[in-house]
């Protein structure tokens, strides 16, 4: 009773601090969501109440567990403080039907989504002596019972102690809304976690804000240029995701060089980021002042991208949400590329209006494995695409105009699409539309037309970081045409104009000049 009263007090206090007074309309997904926090973390209960209030989740669907606040726990601790207590709660409250025979899976599960709150452990360490467990497969690399807590908890209703190795995900590649999927033993588990309490609140607020208006901005896709061998799979996912985003009207900046997007690159208006392969955050996203747009989706493929979420600088998952991303995916231990989320499927499901949890789990081939899913499970970033244009603000109108023209490009062809985009760009004096058109032409490829569009975008942007970016686009197009003399001449001509920006170092690199510390940091 004391905990219930405490939770009621926390709910009352946090309600006054919600950034938007009206909560989202009640949904069947919210009614089927369980929020789980740690009684041993001083901030966890307040965050749970904050999230539940913002999402309209019933009070009796908020549960506190006496689990350690550490990120890594043992198998025994997972069973004793997380899995065991939750199974009892589910049974006592009648949320599922649990057969008397523990070898049988549960049925009639009323809980379909679980949101783990910062304070709940992140990962379960390998235990070679776990009672009742054994592995009979042939691949020694998979002979481990280590796992992400999220991925393990998703299979809570399976009720087995034989958990070494991955379990095939029955929801993989699904298009069905999870509420309608006949998968009672399975639940979609995500976590609201990050380096700080403020980070988690920002994730919650950003998701709900972007959900109401639609997610606007640019997509930055950082490939590696791999065309053969097993690692080519990652580039295939990213290339397919880039094409999906283009076809749905988001401007896409795609780097297919072996290197990561460099430090200083003017990566503004970032709504989507997908890339690989570095152990810790670097490039623009490592800079202290970098921010994603609210509600952004950001994922970096790496074996240990989420080995911790509590560090502002280690790995990728923690830093990405600390810099404003609302959702990300990551791995707590070595997962092997083929057993990680297929990012092309992930983006496809998001683009088609599915929730973050549905999109993430539909893209994940196995469970009881290494991936953690960080963000609001109920977030639908693209369900109201274009609604922001109703505000009358110029950027929102420009993104809407670009989407409309891009649809013409893909439905009626580049000639009519370019005409529609050109008309909108001129009418709105829009650098966004001109740049988006140039990116489509570059991808086609139609290099001369792309140069013209980027030049027009530069006129609209002026001497800003966006203007610098379209100059860099032009140097890259000239380089793609083997016209390196034009690339160097352009960079030399523009270097002084953009010297106040860190990205001017990239113009110096085009010219072949050494780096300098003369520009302000």
Short mmCIF file of C-alpha atoms in Angstrom, two decimals, residues 12-509:
data_model
loop_
_atom_site.label_atom_id
_atom_site.label_comp_id
_atom_site.label_asym_id
_atom_site.label_seq_id
_atom_site.Cartn_x
_atom_site.Cartn_y
_atom_site.Cartn_z
CA UNK A 12 0.45 14.04 -9.17
CA UNK A 13 3.79 15.81 -9.05
CA UNK A 14 4.92 14.84 -12.51
CA UNK A 15 1.61 15.69 -14.15
CA UNK A 16 2.26 19.38 -13.51
CA UNK A 17 5.59 19.18 -15.27
CA UNK A 18 4.36 17.55 -18.48
CA UNK A 19 5.27 19.82 -21.37
CA UNK A 20 1.89 19.44 -23.04
CA UNK A 21 -1.25 19.52 -20.90
CA UNK A 22 -3.40 17.20 -22.98
CA UNK A 23 -2.25 13.55 -23.00
CA UNK A 24 -2.52 11.55 -26.21
CA UNK A 25 -5.84 9.93 -26.95
CA UNK A 26 -6.26 6.57 -25.24
CA UNK A 27 -5.17 3.67 -27.44
CA UNK A 28 -5.55 -0.06 -27.16
CA UNK A 29 -1.75 -0.31 -27.19
CA UNK A 30 -1.50 1.94 -24.11
CA UNK A 31 -4.10 -0.20 -22.33
CA UNK A 32 -1.95 -3.26 -23.07
CA UNK A 33 1.35 -1.73 -21.90
CA UNK A 34 3.14 -2.53 -18.65
CA UNK A 35 5.63 -0.04 -17.18
CA UNK A 36 8.35 -1.59 -15.01
CA UNK A 37 10.67 0.41 -12.76
CA UNK A 38 13.27 -0.33 -10.08
CA UNK A 39 12.45 0.24 -6.41
CA UNK A 40 16.19 0.51 -5.75
CA UNK A 41 16.83 3.41 -8.13
CA UNK A 42 15.84 6.82 -6.67
CA UNK A 43 14.68 8.24 -10.01
CA UNK A 44 13.04 5.20 -11.57
CA UNK A 45 9.54 5.51 -10.06
CA UNK A 46 9.23 9.18 -11.04
CA UNK A 47 10.26 8.40 -14.62
CA UNK A 48 7.75 5.54 -14.76
CA UNK A 49 4.98 7.86 -13.59
CA UNK A 50 6.05 10.56 -16.05
CA UNK A 51 5.93 8.14 -19.00
CA UNK A 52 2.63 6.54 -17.95
CA UNK A 53 1.00 9.95 -17.58
CA UNK A 54 2.16 11.11 -20.99
CA UNK A 55 0.95 7.91 -22.66
CA UNK A 56 -2.30 7.39 -20.74
CA UNK A 57 -1.20 4.02 -19.37
CA UNK A 58 -3.40 2.71 -16.50
CA UNK A 59 -2.05 3.20 -12.98
CA UNK A 60 -2.32 -0.51 -12.17
CA UNK A 61 0.00 -1.18 -15.12
CA UNK A 62 2.96 0.44 -13.32
CA UNK A 63 5.04 -2.09 -11.39
CA UNK A 64 8.12 -1.68 -9.21
CA UNK A 65 10.68 -4.48 -8.76
CA UNK A 66 13.38 -4.92 -6.12
CA UNK A 67 16.09 -5.49 -8.71
CA UNK A 68 19.61 -4.06 -8.66
CA UNK A 69 20.16 -0.69 -10.32
CA UNK A 70 23.37 -2.00 -11.94
CA UNK A 71 23.42 -2.48 -15.70
CA UNK A 72 24.76 -6.06 -15.63
CA UNK A 73 23.28 -8.85 -13.50
CA UNK A 74 23.63 -12.62 -13.21
CA UNK A 75 21.18 -15.22 -14.45
CA UNK A 76 20.16 -16.01 -10.89
CA UNK A 77 19.49 -12.35 -10.15
CA UNK A 78 17.41 -12.02 -13.32
CA UNK A 79 15.28 -14.99 -12.27
CA UNK A 80 14.94 -13.89 -8.65
CA UNK A 81 14.31 -10.16 -9.08
CA UNK A 82 12.79 -9.72 -12.56
CA UNK A 83 11.43 -12.85 -14.27
CA UNK A 84 10.09 -14.60 -11.16
CA UNK A 85 8.29 -11.60 -9.64
CA UNK A 86 6.80 -10.59 -13.00
CA UNK A 87 5.48 -14.08 -13.71
CA UNK A 88 3.79 -14.06 -10.29
CA UNK A 89 2.29 -10.60 -10.90
CA UNK A 90 0.97 -11.66 -14.31
CA UNK A 91 -0.66 -14.76 -12.79
CA UNK A 92 -2.02 -13.09 -9.64
CA UNK A 93 -3.58 -10.23 -11.62
CA UNK A 94 -5.03 -12.52 -14.25
CA UNK A 95 -3.15 -10.89 -17.10
CA UNK A 96 -2.31 -14.26 -18.63
CA UNK A 97 -3.28 -17.90 -18.29
CA UNK A 98 -0.32 -19.98 -17.08
CA UNK A 99 -0.77 -23.77 -17.37
CA UNK A 100 0.19 -25.79 -14.31
CA UNK A 101 2.80 -27.61 -16.35
CA UNK A 102 5.78 -25.21 -16.46
CA UNK A 103 6.92 -26.70 -19.77
CA UNK A 104 3.85 -25.21 -21.48
CA UNK A 105 3.68 -21.62 -22.71
CA UNK A 106 1.18 -19.09 -21.39
CA UNK A 107 -1.96 -18.07 -23.27
CA UNK A 108 -4.48 -15.22 -23.33
CA UNK A 109 -1.90 -12.57 -22.44
CA UNK A 110 -3.41 -9.10 -21.91
CA UNK A 111 0.01 -7.39 -21.78
CA UNK A 112 1.52 -6.92 -25.23
CA UNK A 113 4.12 -4.18 -24.62
CA UNK A 114 6.54 -3.59 -21.74
CA UNK A 115 8.43 -0.36 -21.09
CA UNK A 116 11.46 -0.85 -18.84
CA UNK A 117 12.45 2.34 -17.03
CA UNK A 118 15.97 3.56 -16.33
CA UNK A 119 17.15 1.64 -13.27
CA UNK A 120 16.09 -1.77 -14.56
CA UNK A 121 19.24 -3.79 -15.45
CA UNK A 122 20.37 -3.81 -19.08
CA UNK A 123 22.11 -7.16 -19.61
CA UNK A 124 22.46 -10.68 -18.20
CA UNK A 125 25.97 -12.12 -17.94
CA UNK A 126 26.88 -15.56 -19.21
CA UNK A 127 26.41 -18.36 -16.61
CA UNK A 128 27.97 -21.67 -17.64
CA UNK A 129 26.40 -23.43 -14.63
CA UNK A 130 22.80 -22.30 -15.07
CA UNK A 131 20.64 -25.20 -13.84
CA UNK A 132 18.58 -26.95 -16.49
CA UNK A 133 20.30 -25.22 -19.37
CA UNK A 134 22.24 -26.86 -22.17
CA UNK A 135 23.07 -26.19 -25.78
CA UNK A 136 22.80 -28.83 -28.47
CA UNK A 137 23.54 -26.76 -31.57
CA UNK A 138 26.64 -27.02 -33.71
CA UNK A 139 27.75 -23.40 -33.67
CA UNK A 140 30.00 -22.80 -30.67
CA UNK A 141 29.74 -19.03 -31.18
CA UNK A 142 26.08 -19.22 -30.16
CA UNK A 143 26.75 -21.36 -27.08
CA UNK A 144 25.98 -18.67 -24.51
CA UNK A 145 23.06 -17.73 -22.28
CA UNK A 146 24.13 -14.10 -21.98
CA UNK A 147 21.43 -11.76 -23.25
CA UNK A 148 19.91 -8.30 -23.15
CA UNK A 149 17.25 -8.07 -20.45
CA UNK A 150 14.78 -6.67 -23.03
CA UNK A 151 15.25 -9.57 -25.42
CA UNK A 152 15.06 -12.17 -22.65
CA UNK A 153 11.99 -10.63 -21.07
CA UNK A 154 10.21 -10.65 -24.42
CA UNK A 155 10.05 -14.46 -24.04
CA UNK A 156 8.81 -14.42 -20.42
CA UNK A 157 5.72 -16.40 -21.37
CA UNK A 158 7.73 -19.23 -22.91
CA UNK A 159 8.67 -20.41 -19.40
CA UNK A 160 11.78 -22.45 -20.06
CA UNK A 161 15.19 -22.63 -18.39
CA UNK A 162 16.80 -23.92 -21.58
CA UNK A 163 17.81 -20.52 -22.87
CA UNK A 164 21.34 -20.91 -24.24
CA UNK A 165 21.55 -19.71 -27.82
CA UNK A 166 19.05 -17.55 -29.71
CA UNK A 167 15.35 -18.32 -29.99
CA UNK A 168 13.68 -17.86 -33.37
CA UNK A 169 11.43 -14.79 -33.33
CA UNK A 170 7.92 -15.69 -34.57
CA UNK A 171 7.16 -11.99 -35.18
CA UNK A 172 10.16 -11.50 -37.49
CA UNK A 173 9.23 -9.87 -40.84
CA UNK A 174 5.61 -9.47 -39.73
CA UNK A 175 3.31 -6.78 -41.12
CA UNK A 176 0.58 -7.54 -38.56
CA UNK A 177 -0.07 -5.10 -35.75
CA UNK A 178 1.12 -6.88 -32.63
CA UNK A 179 -2.23 -6.49 -30.87
CA UNK A 180 -3.71 -8.70 -33.60
CA UNK A 181 -0.90 -11.28 -33.69
CA UNK A 182 -1.73 -14.65 -32.06
CA UNK A 183 1.51 -14.69 -30.06
CA UNK A 184 0.45 -14.74 -26.41
CA UNK A 185 3.81 -15.95 -24.98
CA UNK A 186 5.64 -13.08 -26.70
CA UNK A 187 5.72 -9.45 -25.55
CA UNK A 188 7.50 -6.50 -27.15
CA UNK A 189 9.91 -5.08 -24.57
CA UNK A 190 11.66 -1.71 -24.95
CA UNK A 191 13.42 0.50 -22.45
CA UNK A 192 13.40 4.19 -21.62
CA UNK A 193 17.00 4.51 -20.55
CA UNK A 194 20.02 6.71 -21.12
CA UNK A 195 22.89 8.62 -19.55
CA UNK A 196 20.65 10.84 -17.42
CA UNK A 197 17.10 11.33 -16.18
CA UNK A 198 16.76 14.40 -18.40
CA UNK A 199 17.80 12.30 -21.39
CA UNK A 200 14.94 9.88 -20.74
CA UNK A 201 12.40 12.67 -20.34
CA UNK A 202 13.63 14.21 -23.59
CA UNK A 203 13.14 10.88 -25.36
CA UNK A 204 9.56 10.65 -24.09
CA UNK A 205 8.68 14.25 -24.93
CA UNK A 206 10.41 14.16 -28.32
CA UNK A 207 8.55 11.03 -29.37
CA UNK A 208 5.14 12.35 -28.39
CA UNK A 209 5.79 15.75 -29.99
CA UNK A 210 7.01 14.26 -33.29
CA UNK A 211 4.17 11.76 -33.31
CA UNK A 212 1.64 14.59 -33.31
CA UNK A 213 3.23 16.54 -36.14
CA UNK A 214 5.13 13.92 -38.14
CA UNK A 215 8.90 13.56 -38.21
CA UNK A 216 10.48 16.15 -40.52
CA UNK A 217 14.14 16.53 -41.44
CA UNK A 218 16.96 14.87 -43.36
CA UNK A 219 18.10 11.26 -43.30
CA UNK A 220 21.85 10.65 -43.03
CA UNK A 221 22.87 7.15 -44.16
CA UNK A 222 26.52 6.22 -43.54
CA UNK A 223 27.43 3.11 -45.51
CA UNK A 224 30.88 1.53 -45.96
CA UNK A 225 30.97 0.80 -49.69
CA UNK A 226 31.07 -2.99 -49.17
CA UNK A 227 29.77 -4.92 -52.19
CA UNK A 228 30.87 -8.52 -51.50
CA UNK A 229 31.28 -10.93 -48.62
CA UNK A 230 29.21 -11.44 -45.46
CA UNK A 231 29.65 -7.83 -44.29
CA UNK A 232 27.93 -6.57 -47.44
CA UNK A 233 24.68 -7.43 -45.66
CA UNK A 234 24.95 -4.29 -43.53
CA UNK A 235 25.40 -2.04 -46.56
CA UNK A 236 22.46 -3.76 -48.24
CA UNK A 237 20.23 -2.92 -45.28
CA UNK A 238 21.32 0.71 -45.30
CA UNK A 239 20.97 1.13 -49.07
CA UNK A 240 17.47 -0.37 -48.99
CA UNK A 241 16.49 1.83 -46.04
CA UNK A 242 17.81 4.90 -47.89
CA UNK A 243 15.67 4.05 -50.91
CA UNK A 244 12.60 3.54 -48.70
CA UNK A 245 13.04 6.96 -47.13
CA UNK A 246 13.58 8.65 -50.51
CA UNK A 247 10.44 7.12 -51.93
CA UNK A 248 8.41 8.37 -48.98
CA UNK A 249 9.61 11.94 -49.35
CA UNK A 250 12.50 12.43 -46.93
CA UNK A 251 15.69 14.05 -48.29
CA UNK A 252 18.48 11.47 -47.99
CA UNK A 253 22.20 12.23 -47.72
CA UNK A 254 24.05 8.97 -48.30
CA UNK A 255 27.80 8.41 -47.79
CA UNK A 256 29.03 5.16 -49.31
CA UNK A 257 32.74 5.70 -48.63
CA UNK A 258 34.60 3.39 -46.20
CA UNK A 259 35.01 6.20 -43.66
CA UNK A 260 32.45 7.54 -41.22
CA UNK A 261 30.84 10.95 -41.68
CA UNK A 262 33.73 13.20 -40.63
CA UNK A 263 33.99 15.57 -37.70
CA UNK A 264 32.82 19.03 -38.68
CA UNK A 265 30.40 17.83 -41.36
CA UNK A 266 27.31 20.10 -41.18
CA UNK A 267 24.85 17.36 -40.20
CA UNK A 268 21.89 19.64 -39.47
CA UNK A 269 18.16 18.80 -39.41
CA UNK A 270 18.99 15.13 -38.68
CA UNK A 271 15.71 13.20 -38.31
CA UNK A 272 17.10 9.77 -39.23
CA UNK A 273 20.64 8.44 -38.86
CA UNK A 274 21.71 4.92 -39.86
CA UNK A 275 25.37 3.97 -40.04
CA UNK A 276 28.27 1.71 -39.15
CA UNK A 277 31.05 0.70 -38.03
CA UNK A 278 32.89 2.20 -35.08
CA UNK A 279 33.12 1.16 -31.43
CA UNK A 280 32.28 4.58 -29.97
CA UNK A 281 30.46 7.65 -31.19
CA UNK A 282 32.50 9.93 -33.43
CA UNK A 283 32.11 12.52 -36.16
CA UNK A 284 29.44 15.24 -35.87
CA UNK A 285 27.47 13.25 -33.31
CA UNK A 286 30.39 13.34 -30.87
CA UNK A 287 30.40 17.14 -30.79
CA UNK A 288 28.91 18.62 -27.57
CA UNK A 289 26.52 20.96 -29.42
CA UNK A 290 25.13 18.39 -31.87
CA UNK A 291 21.38 17.75 -31.60
CA UNK A 292 18.99 15.56 -33.52
CA UNK A 293 15.55 16.95 -34.27
CA UNK A 294 12.97 15.94 -31.60
CA UNK A 295 11.71 12.40 -32.20
CA UNK A 296 14.70 11.37 -34.33
CA UNK A 297 15.46 7.73 -35.15
CA UNK A 298 19.18 6.91 -34.90
CA UNK A 299 21.00 3.55 -35.11
CA UNK A 300 24.68 2.65 -35.46
CA UNK A 301 25.53 -0.98 -36.16
CA UNK A 302 28.27 -2.29 -33.88
CA UNK A 303 28.72 -5.46 -31.84
CA UNK A 304 28.84 -3.55 -28.54
CA UNK A 305 26.97 -0.35 -29.41
CA UNK A 306 24.87 -0.62 -26.22
CA UNK A 307 27.19 -2.36 -23.76
CA UNK A 308 26.28 0.58 -21.52
CA UNK A 309 23.54 3.20 -21.75
CA UNK A 310 24.68 5.27 -18.78
CA UNK A 311 27.71 6.92 -20.41
CA UNK A 312 27.49 10.11 -22.51
CA UNK A 313 30.49 9.08 -24.62
CA UNK A 314 30.85 5.26 -24.62
CA UNK A 315 29.43 3.16 -27.43
CA UNK A 316 26.65 4.58 -29.58
CA UNK A 317 23.22 3.98 -28.06
CA UNK A 318 23.75 6.16 -24.97
CA UNK A 319 25.36 9.08 -26.83
CA UNK A 320 22.72 9.00 -29.59
CA UNK A 321 19.83 9.45 -27.17
CA UNK A 322 21.87 11.96 -25.15
CA UNK A 323 22.12 14.06 -28.33
CA UNK A 324 18.36 14.02 -28.82
CA UNK A 325 17.42 10.81 -30.61
CA UNK A 326 14.09 9.43 -29.38
CA UNK A 327 14.79 5.80 -30.28
CA UNK A 328 17.76 3.59 -31.07
CA UNK A 329 18.80 -0.07 -31.17
CA UNK A 330 22.00 -1.59 -29.87
CA UNK A 331 23.82 -4.71 -28.72
CA UNK A 332 24.94 -5.47 -25.18
CA UNK A 333 27.26 -8.36 -26.15
CA UNK A 334 28.51 -9.81 -29.47
CA UNK A 335 25.37 -10.62 -31.52
CA UNK A 336 26.82 -11.46 -34.99
CA UNK A 337 25.57 -9.34 -37.87
CA UNK A 338 22.99 -11.76 -39.27
CA UNK A 339 21.27 -11.98 -35.86
CA UNK A 340 20.88 -8.22 -35.41
CA UNK A 341 17.93 -6.08 -36.53
CA UNK A 342 17.57 -5.82 -40.32
CA UNK A 343 17.49 -2.04 -40.59
CA UNK A 344 15.75 -2.10 -43.96
CA UNK A 345 12.79 -3.91 -42.38
CA UNK A 346 12.94 -1.62 -39.36
CA UNK A 347 12.65 1.52 -41.50
CA UNK A 348 9.99 -0.01 -43.74
CA UNK A 349 7.73 -0.83 -40.79
CA UNK A 350 8.22 2.61 -39.22
CA UNK A 351 7.44 4.28 -42.55
CA UNK A 352 4.25 2.24 -42.79
CA UNK A 353 2.95 3.50 -39.46
CA UNK A 354 3.90 0.70 -37.08
CA UNK A 355 5.11 1.46 -33.56
CA UNK A 356 8.78 1.53 -32.62
CA UNK A 357 8.39 -1.76 -30.73
CA UNK A 358 6.60 -3.47 -33.64
CA UNK A 359 9.13 -2.18 -36.17
CA UNK A 360 12.11 -3.18 -34.04
CA UNK A 361 10.89 -6.68 -33.27
CA UNK A 362 9.68 -7.28 -36.84
CA UNK A 363 13.25 -6.55 -37.93
CA UNK A 364 14.90 -8.80 -35.31
CA UNK A 365 15.31 -12.46 -36.41
CA UNK A 366 15.96 -13.94 -32.94
CA UNK A 367 15.09 -13.34 -29.29
CA UNK A 368 16.72 -14.28 -25.98
CA UNK A 369 19.74 -12.65 -27.55
CA UNK A 370 21.84 -9.48 -27.47
CA UNK A 371 19.79 -6.53 -28.78
CA UNK A 372 18.29 -3.84 -26.58
CA UNK A 373 15.48 -1.64 -27.92
CA UNK A 374 15.80 1.89 -26.52
CA UNK A 375 12.81 4.22 -26.76
CA UNK A 376 9.06 4.53 -26.28
CA UNK A 377 7.57 1.23 -27.50
CA UNK A 378 4.36 2.98 -28.63
CA UNK A 379 6.04 5.72 -30.68
CA UNK A 380 4.86 6.04 -34.32
CA UNK A 381 7.14 8.67 -35.90
CA UNK A 382 5.44 8.77 -39.29
CA UNK A 383 1.76 8.37 -38.47
CA UNK A 384 1.03 12.10 -38.96
CA UNK A 385 3.58 12.98 -41.62
CA UNK A 386 2.89 16.47 -42.93
CA UNK A 387 0.76 17.62 -40.00
CA UNK A 388 3.46 20.12 -39.03
CA UNK A 389 2.77 22.09 -42.23
CA UNK A 390 -0.51 23.21 -40.67
CA UNK A 391 1.52 25.35 -38.28
CA UNK A 392 2.39 27.68 -41.14
CA UNK A 393 6.09 27.66 -40.23
CA UNK A 394 8.38 27.87 -43.25
CA UNK A 395 10.51 24.74 -42.66
CA UNK A 396 7.40 22.59 -42.20
CA UNK A 397 5.90 23.99 -45.42
CA UNK A 398 9.17 23.33 -47.25
CA UNK A 399 9.34 19.69 -46.11
CA UNK A 400 5.71 19.20 -47.16
CA UNK A 401 6.45 20.71 -50.58
CA UNK A 402 9.49 18.48 -50.98
CA UNK A 403 7.46 15.36 -50.07
CA UNK A 404 4.80 16.26 -52.63
CA UNK A 405 7.39 16.80 -55.36
CA UNK A 406 9.31 13.63 -54.45
CA UNK A 407 6.12 11.61 -54.77
CA UNK A 408 5.70 13.01 -58.30
CA UNK A 409 9.34 12.07 -59.02
CA UNK A 410 8.76 8.43 -58.11
CA UNK A 411 5.21 8.08 -59.40
CA UNK A 412 5.42 10.00 -62.70
CA UNK A 413 9.14 10.10 -63.37
CA UNK A 414 12.13 12.39 -62.80
CA UNK A 415 11.15 14.91 -65.51
CA UNK A 416 7.77 15.74 -63.97
CA UNK A 417 9.18 15.39 -60.47
CA UNK A 418 12.00 17.84 -61.14
CA UNK A 419 9.52 20.30 -62.64
CA UNK A 420 7.27 20.09 -59.55
CA UNK A 421 10.18 20.44 -57.14
CA UNK A 422 11.71 23.33 -59.09
CA UNK A 423 8.42 25.22 -59.05
CA UNK A 424 8.06 24.74 -55.28
CA UNK A 425 11.68 25.65 -54.60
CA UNK A 426 11.34 28.91 -56.52
CA UNK A 427 7.99 29.81 -54.98
CA UNK A 428 9.22 29.18 -51.43
CA UNK A 429 12.82 30.31 -52.00
CA UNK A 430 13.62 27.01 -50.33
CA UNK A 431 17.09 25.64 -49.79
CA UNK A 432 15.50 22.46 -48.41
CA UNK A 433 13.57 21.76 -51.61
CA UNK A 434 16.49 22.67 -53.89
CA UNK A 435 18.85 20.46 -51.87
CA UNK A 436 16.37 17.60 -51.83
CA UNK A 437 16.00 17.84 -55.61
CA UNK A 438 19.77 17.86 -56.02
CA UNK A 439 20.07 14.74 -53.86
CA UNK A 440 17.54 12.92 -56.05
CA UNK A 441 19.39 13.98 -59.18
CA UNK A 442 22.74 12.95 -57.69
CA UNK A 443 21.33 9.52 -56.85
CA UNK A 444 19.79 9.08 -60.33
CA UNK A 445 22.61 9.99 -61.37
CA UNK A 446 22.22 13.25 -63.28
CA UNK A 447 25.35 15.12 -62.20
CA UNK A 448 24.92 18.37 -64.19
CA UNK A 449 21.35 18.83 -62.96
CA UNK A 450 22.44 18.08 -59.38
CA UNK A 451 25.11 20.78 -59.54
CA UNK A 452 22.54 23.37 -60.67
CA UNK A 453 20.13 22.41 -57.87
CA UNK A 454 22.87 22.57 -55.22
CA UNK A 455 23.93 25.98 -56.51
CA UNK A 456 20.36 27.23 -56.13
CA UNK A 457 20.19 25.72 -52.64
CA UNK A 458 23.38 27.57 -51.72
CA UNK A 459 21.82 30.88 -52.76
CA UNK A 460 18.85 30.21 -50.48
CA UNK A 461 20.90 28.99 -47.52
CA UNK A 462 23.50 31.72 -47.70
CA UNK A 463 26.55 31.60 -45.45
CA UNK A 464 25.25 28.97 -43.04
CA UNK A 465 26.20 25.41 -42.24
CA UNK A 466 23.49 24.31 -44.67
CA UNK A 467 25.16 26.42 -47.35
CA UNK A 468 28.48 24.76 -46.57
CA UNK A 469 26.88 21.33 -46.87
CA UNK A 470 25.59 21.94 -50.40
CA UNK A 471 29.04 23.24 -51.39
CA UNK A 472 30.47 19.95 -50.14
CA UNK A 473 27.80 18.14 -52.18
CA UNK A 474 29.05 19.94 -55.28
CA UNK A 475 32.68 19.01 -54.65
CA UNK A 476 31.62 15.38 -54.21
CA UNK A 477 29.65 15.41 -57.47
CA UNK A 478 32.63 16.89 -59.34
CA UNK A 479 34.84 14.19 -57.82
CA UNK A 480 32.36 11.52 -58.94
CA UNK A 481 32.75 12.87 -62.49
CA UNK A 482 36.58 12.78 -62.12
CA UNK A 483 36.58 16.58 -62.40
CA UNK A 484 38.81 17.08 -59.40
CA UNK A 485 40.12 20.38 -60.73
CA UNK A 486 36.60 21.86 -60.50
CA UNK A 487 36.15 20.42 -57.00
CA UNK A 488 39.40 22.03 -55.82
CA UNK A 489 38.60 25.36 -57.47
CA UNK A 490 35.14 25.47 -55.88
CA UNK A 491 36.53 24.58 -52.44
CA UNK A 492 39.22 27.27 -52.73
CA UNK A 493 36.68 29.88 -53.80
CA UNK A 494 34.32 29.10 -50.89
CA UNK A 495 36.89 28.48 -48.15
CA UNK A 496 37.02 32.06 -46.87
CA UNK A 497 33.24 32.48 -46.89
CA UNK A 498 32.71 29.44 -44.65
CA UNK A 499 35.89 29.68 -42.58
CA UNK A 500 33.96 30.34 -39.36
CA UNK A 501 32.52 26.80 -39.39
CA UNK A 502 34.41 23.65 -38.27
CA UNK A 503 33.37 22.04 -41.55
CA UNK A 504 35.63 24.40 -43.46
CA UNK A 505 38.37 21.86 -42.67
CA UNK A 506 36.62 19.59 -45.17
CA UNK A 507 37.01 22.24 -47.88
CA UNK A 508 40.70 22.44 -47.04
CA UNK A 509 40.91 18.67 -47.46
#
